[in-house]
PDB file of C-alpha atoms in Angstrom:
ATOM      1  CA  UNK A   1       5.847   4.787  12.727  1.00 45.00           C
ATOM      2  CA  UNK A   2       2.827   2.707  11.780  1.00 51.00           C
ATOM      3  CA  UNK A   3       0.178   5.087  10.531  1.00 60.00           C
ATOM      4  CA  UNK A   4      -0.281   4.039   6.930  1.00 69.00           C
ATOM      5  CA  UNK A   5       0.217   1.108   4.633  1.00 76.00           C
ATOM      6  CA  UNK A   6      -0.909  -2.505   4.561  1.00 79.00           C
ATOM      7  CA  UNK A   7       0.207  -3.415   8.092  1.00 88.00           C
ATOM      8  CA  UNK A   8      -1.716  -0.450   9.508  1.00 90.00           C
ATOM      9  CA  UNK A   9      -4.838  -1.630   7.678  1.00 91.00           C
ATOM     10  CA  UNK A  10      -4.493  -5.113   9.202  1.00 93.00           C
ATOM     11  CA  UNK A  11      -3.916  -3.728  12.714  1.00 93.00           C
ATOM     12  CA  UNK A  12      -6.938  -1.455  12.287  1.00 93.00           C
ATOM     13  CA  UNK A  13      -9.072  -4.340  11.056  1.00 94.00           C
ATOM     14  CA  UNK A  14      -8.072  -6.603  13.933  1.00 94.00           C
ATOM     15  CA  UNK A  15      -8.415  -3.818  16.494  1.00 94.00           C
ATOM     16  CA  UNK A  16     -12.165  -4.338  16.649  1.00 96.00           C
ATOM     17  CA  UNK A  17     -13.501  -7.328  18.627  1.00 97.00           C
ATOM     18  CA  UNK A  18     -16.346  -7.939  16.181  1.00 97.00           C
ATOM     19  CA  UNK A  19     -13.917  -8.127  13.260  1.00 97.00           C
ATOM     20  CA  UNK A  20     -11.654 -10.472  15.229  1.00 97.00           C
ATOM     21  CA  UNK A  21     -14.693 -12.697  15.831  1.00 97.00           C
ATOM     22  CA  UNK A  22     -15.443 -12.652  12.105  1.00 97.00           C
ATOM     23  CA  UNK A  23     -11.854 -13.603  11.271  1.00 96.00           C
ATOM     24  CA  UNK A  24     -11.972 -16.452  13.788  1.00 95.00           C
ATOM     25  CA  UNK A  25     -15.229 -17.709  12.301  1.00 96.00           C
ATOM     26  CA  UNK A  26     -13.815 -17.527   8.775  1.00 97.00           C
ATOM     27  CA  UNK A  27     -10.643 -19.328   9.850  1.00 94.00           C
ATOM     28  CA  UNK A  28     -12.874 -22.390  10.274  1.00 95.00           C
ATOM     29  CA  UNK A  29     -14.226 -22.088   6.722  1.00 95.00           C
ATOM     30  CA  UNK A  30     -16.116 -19.940   4.239  1.00 96.00           C
ATOM     31  CA  UNK A  31     -19.435 -18.499   5.396  1.00 96.00           C
ATOM     32  CA  UNK A  32     -22.161 -16.281   4.029  1.00 95.00           C
ATOM     33  CA  UNK A  33     -22.746 -12.849   5.530  1.00 95.00           C
ATOM     34  CA  UNK A  34     -25.979 -14.192   7.076  1.00 94.00           C
ATOM     35  CA  UNK A  35     -24.109 -17.081   8.710  1.00 95.00           C
ATOM     36  CA  UNK A  36     -21.537 -14.645  10.081  1.00 96.00           C
ATOM     37  CA  UNK A  37     -24.193 -12.269  11.422  1.00 95.00           C
ATOM     38  CA  UNK A  38     -26.329 -14.886  13.209  1.00 93.00           C
ATOM     39  CA  UNK A  39     -24.162 -15.483  16.326  1.00 93.00           C
ATOM     40  CA  UNK A  40     -23.154 -11.832  16.621  1.00 93.00           C
ATOM     41  CA  UNK A  41     -26.609 -10.372  17.094  1.00 89.00           C
ATOM     42  CA  UNK A  42     -25.892  -7.418  14.786  1.00 91.00           C
ATOM     43  CA  UNK A  43     -27.519  -6.364  11.540  1.00 92.00           C
ATOM     44  CA  UNK A  44     -26.462  -7.646   8.153  1.00 93.00           C
ATOM     45  CA  UNK A  45     -25.543  -4.069   7.229  1.00 94.00           C
ATOM     46  CA  UNK A  46     -23.137  -3.873  10.181  1.00 96.00           C
ATOM     47  CA  UNK A  47     -21.550  -7.196   9.241  1.00 96.00           C
ATOM     48  CA  UNK A  48     -21.144  -5.990   5.642  1.00 95.00           C
ATOM     49  CA  UNK A  49     -19.358  -2.879   6.919  1.00 97.00           C
ATOM     50  CA  UNK A  50     -17.018  -4.975   9.078  1.00 97.00           C
ATOM     51  CA  UNK A  51     -16.376  -7.328   6.164  1.00 97.00           C
ATOM     52  CA  UNK A  52     -15.509  -4.291   4.030  1.00 96.00           C
ATOM     53  CA  UNK A  53     -12.812  -3.271   6.521  1.00 96.00           C
ATOM     54  CA  UNK A  54     -11.469  -6.826   6.621  1.00 97.00           C
ATOM     55  CA  UNK A  55     -11.505  -6.975   2.829  1.00 95.00           C
ATOM     56  CA  UNK A  56      -9.617  -3.662   2.566  1.00 94.00           C
ATOM     57  CA  UNK A  57      -6.971  -5.036   4.928  1.00 93.00           C
ATOM     58  CA  UNK A  58      -6.506  -8.126   2.762  1.00 93.00           C
ATOM     59  CA  UNK A  59      -7.612 -10.566   5.465  1.00 95.00           C
ATOM     60  CA  UNK A  60     -10.898 -11.529   3.795  1.00 96.00           C
ATOM     61  CA  UNK A  61     -12.083 -12.088   0.238  1.00 96.00           C
ATOM     62  CA  UNK A  62     -15.727 -12.117  -0.784  1.00 96.00           C
ATOM     63  CA  UNK A  63     -17.646 -13.443  -3.738  1.00 95.00           C
ATOM     64  CA  UNK A  64     -21.245 -12.702  -4.608  1.00 92.00           C
ATOM     65  CA  UNK A  65     -23.288 -15.357  -6.383  1.00 91.00           C
ATOM     66  CA  UNK A  66     -26.878 -14.300  -6.879  1.00 93.00           C
ATOM     67  CA  UNK A  67     -28.043 -12.791  -3.608  1.00 92.00           C
ATOM     68  CA  UNK A  68     -25.501 -14.602  -1.430  1.00 92.00           C
ATOM     69  CA  UNK A  69     -22.166 -13.040  -0.533  1.00 93.00           C
ATOM     70  CA  UNK A  70     -19.671 -15.667   0.615  1.00 96.00           C
ATOM     71  CA  UNK A  71     -16.668 -14.638   2.680  1.00 97.00           C
ATOM     72  CA  UNK A  72     -13.367 -16.474   2.933  1.00 96.00           C
ATOM     73  CA  UNK A  73     -10.275 -15.876   5.012  1.00 95.00           C
ATOM     74  CA  UNK A  74      -7.232 -14.879   2.964  1.00 93.00           C
ATOM     75  CA  UNK A  75      -4.221 -15.890   5.062  1.00 87.00           C
ATOM     76  CA  UNK A  76      -1.939 -13.842   2.796  1.00 89.00           C
ATOM     77  CA  UNK A  77      -3.313 -10.799   4.628  1.00 88.00           C
ATOM     78  CA  UNK A  78      -1.382 -11.956   7.678  1.00 89.00           C
ATOM     79  CA  UNK A  79       1.892 -11.688   5.744  1.00 90.00           C
ATOM     80  CA  UNK A  80       1.973  -7.940   6.394  1.00 85.00           C
ATOM     81  CA  UNK A  81       1.758  -8.523  10.131  1.00 87.00           C
ATOM     82  CA  UNK A  82       4.469 -11.157   9.980  1.00 90.00           C
ATOM     83  CA  UNK A  83       6.718  -8.785   8.037  1.00 88.00           C
ATOM     84  CA  UNK A  84       6.085  -5.918  10.472  1.00 88.00           C
ATOM     85  CA  UNK A  85       6.720  -8.126  13.510  1.00 89.00           C
ATOM     86  CA  UNK A  86       9.905  -9.543  11.951  1.00 92.00           C
ATOM     87  CA  UNK A  87      11.217  -6.032  11.341  1.00 88.00           C
ATOM     88  CA  UNK A  88      10.508  -5.001  14.941  1.00 89.00           C
ATOM     89  CA  UNK A  89      12.088  -8.213  16.254  1.00 92.00           C
ATOM     90  CA  UNK A  90      15.240  -7.636  14.188  1.00 89.00           C
ATOM     91  CA  UNK A  91      15.431  -4.038  15.401  1.00 89.00           C
ATOM     92  CA  UNK A  92      15.121  -5.068  19.056  1.00 91.00           C
ATOM     93  CA  UNK A  93      17.661  -7.848  18.620  1.00 90.00           C
ATOM     94  CA  UNK A  94      20.144  -5.269  17.288  1.00 92.00           C
ATOM     95  CA  UNK A  95      19.479  -3.047  20.315  1.00 89.00           C
ATOM     96  CA  UNK A  96      19.877  -5.941  22.717  1.00 92.00           C
ATOM     97  CA  UNK A  97      23.097  -7.046  21.001  1.00 88.00           C
ATOM     98  CA  UNK A  98      24.513  -3.526  21.443  1.00 91.00           C
ATOM     99  CA  UNK A  99      23.466  -3.521  25.097  1.00 92.00           C
ATOM    100  CA  UNK A 100      25.119  -6.910  25.581  1.00 89.00           C
ATOM    101  CA  UNK A 101      28.353  -5.616  24.023  1.00 89.00           C
ATOM    102  CA  UNK A 102      28.250  -2.528  26.242  1.00 89.00           C
ATOM    103  CA  UNK A 103      27.643  -4.522  29.424  1.00 91.00           C
ATOM    104  CA  UNK A 104      30.396  -6.984  28.553  1.00 89.00           C
ATOM    105  CA  UNK A 105      32.841  -4.116  27.955  1.00 88.00           C
ATOM    106  CA  UNK A 106      31.818  -2.553  31.288  1.00 88.00           C
ATOM    107  CA  UNK A 107      32.367  -5.843  33.084  1.00 86.00           C
ATOM    108  CA  UNK A 108      35.800  -6.326  31.496  1.00 86.00           C
ATOM    109  CA  UNK A 109      36.756  -2.766  32.424  1.00 84.00           C
ATOM    110  CA  UNK A 110      35.663  -3.312  36.036  1.00 84.00           C
ATOM    111  CA  UNK A 111      37.664  -6.536  36.236  1.00 83.00           C
ATOM    112  CA  UNK A 112      40.696  -4.754  34.725  1.00 82.00           C
ATOM    113  CA  UNK A 113      40.494  -1.943  37.278  1.00 79.00           C
ATOM    114  CA  UNK A 114      40.097  -4.378  40.168  1.00 74.00           C
ATOM    115  CA  UNK A 115      43.422  -6.065  39.492  1.00 68.00           C
TER     116      UNK A 115
END
């Protein structure tokens, strides 16, 4: 169950369309909070809150120099998602392999009974 931990933080962060827009903007390069806020039409305070969620998830890093806070994408934050997806994929592959074995055995049994 995914209700805690780093992957949950990333899913939560990316679950909001505004935060996804911020991540997409930062994927193109570092930007100040003001630059991020301009196309969104929301307050700087709201952007700072969204950035805080992204920072907590590990997707974004910020640095303050003077009065300017610069945000950068941290692609290492995506590693948690990759790990979670890989685990789910492996689990489903095991299930599908078992189903394949079962269906093959059923088919062989049917062929054996038909002779």
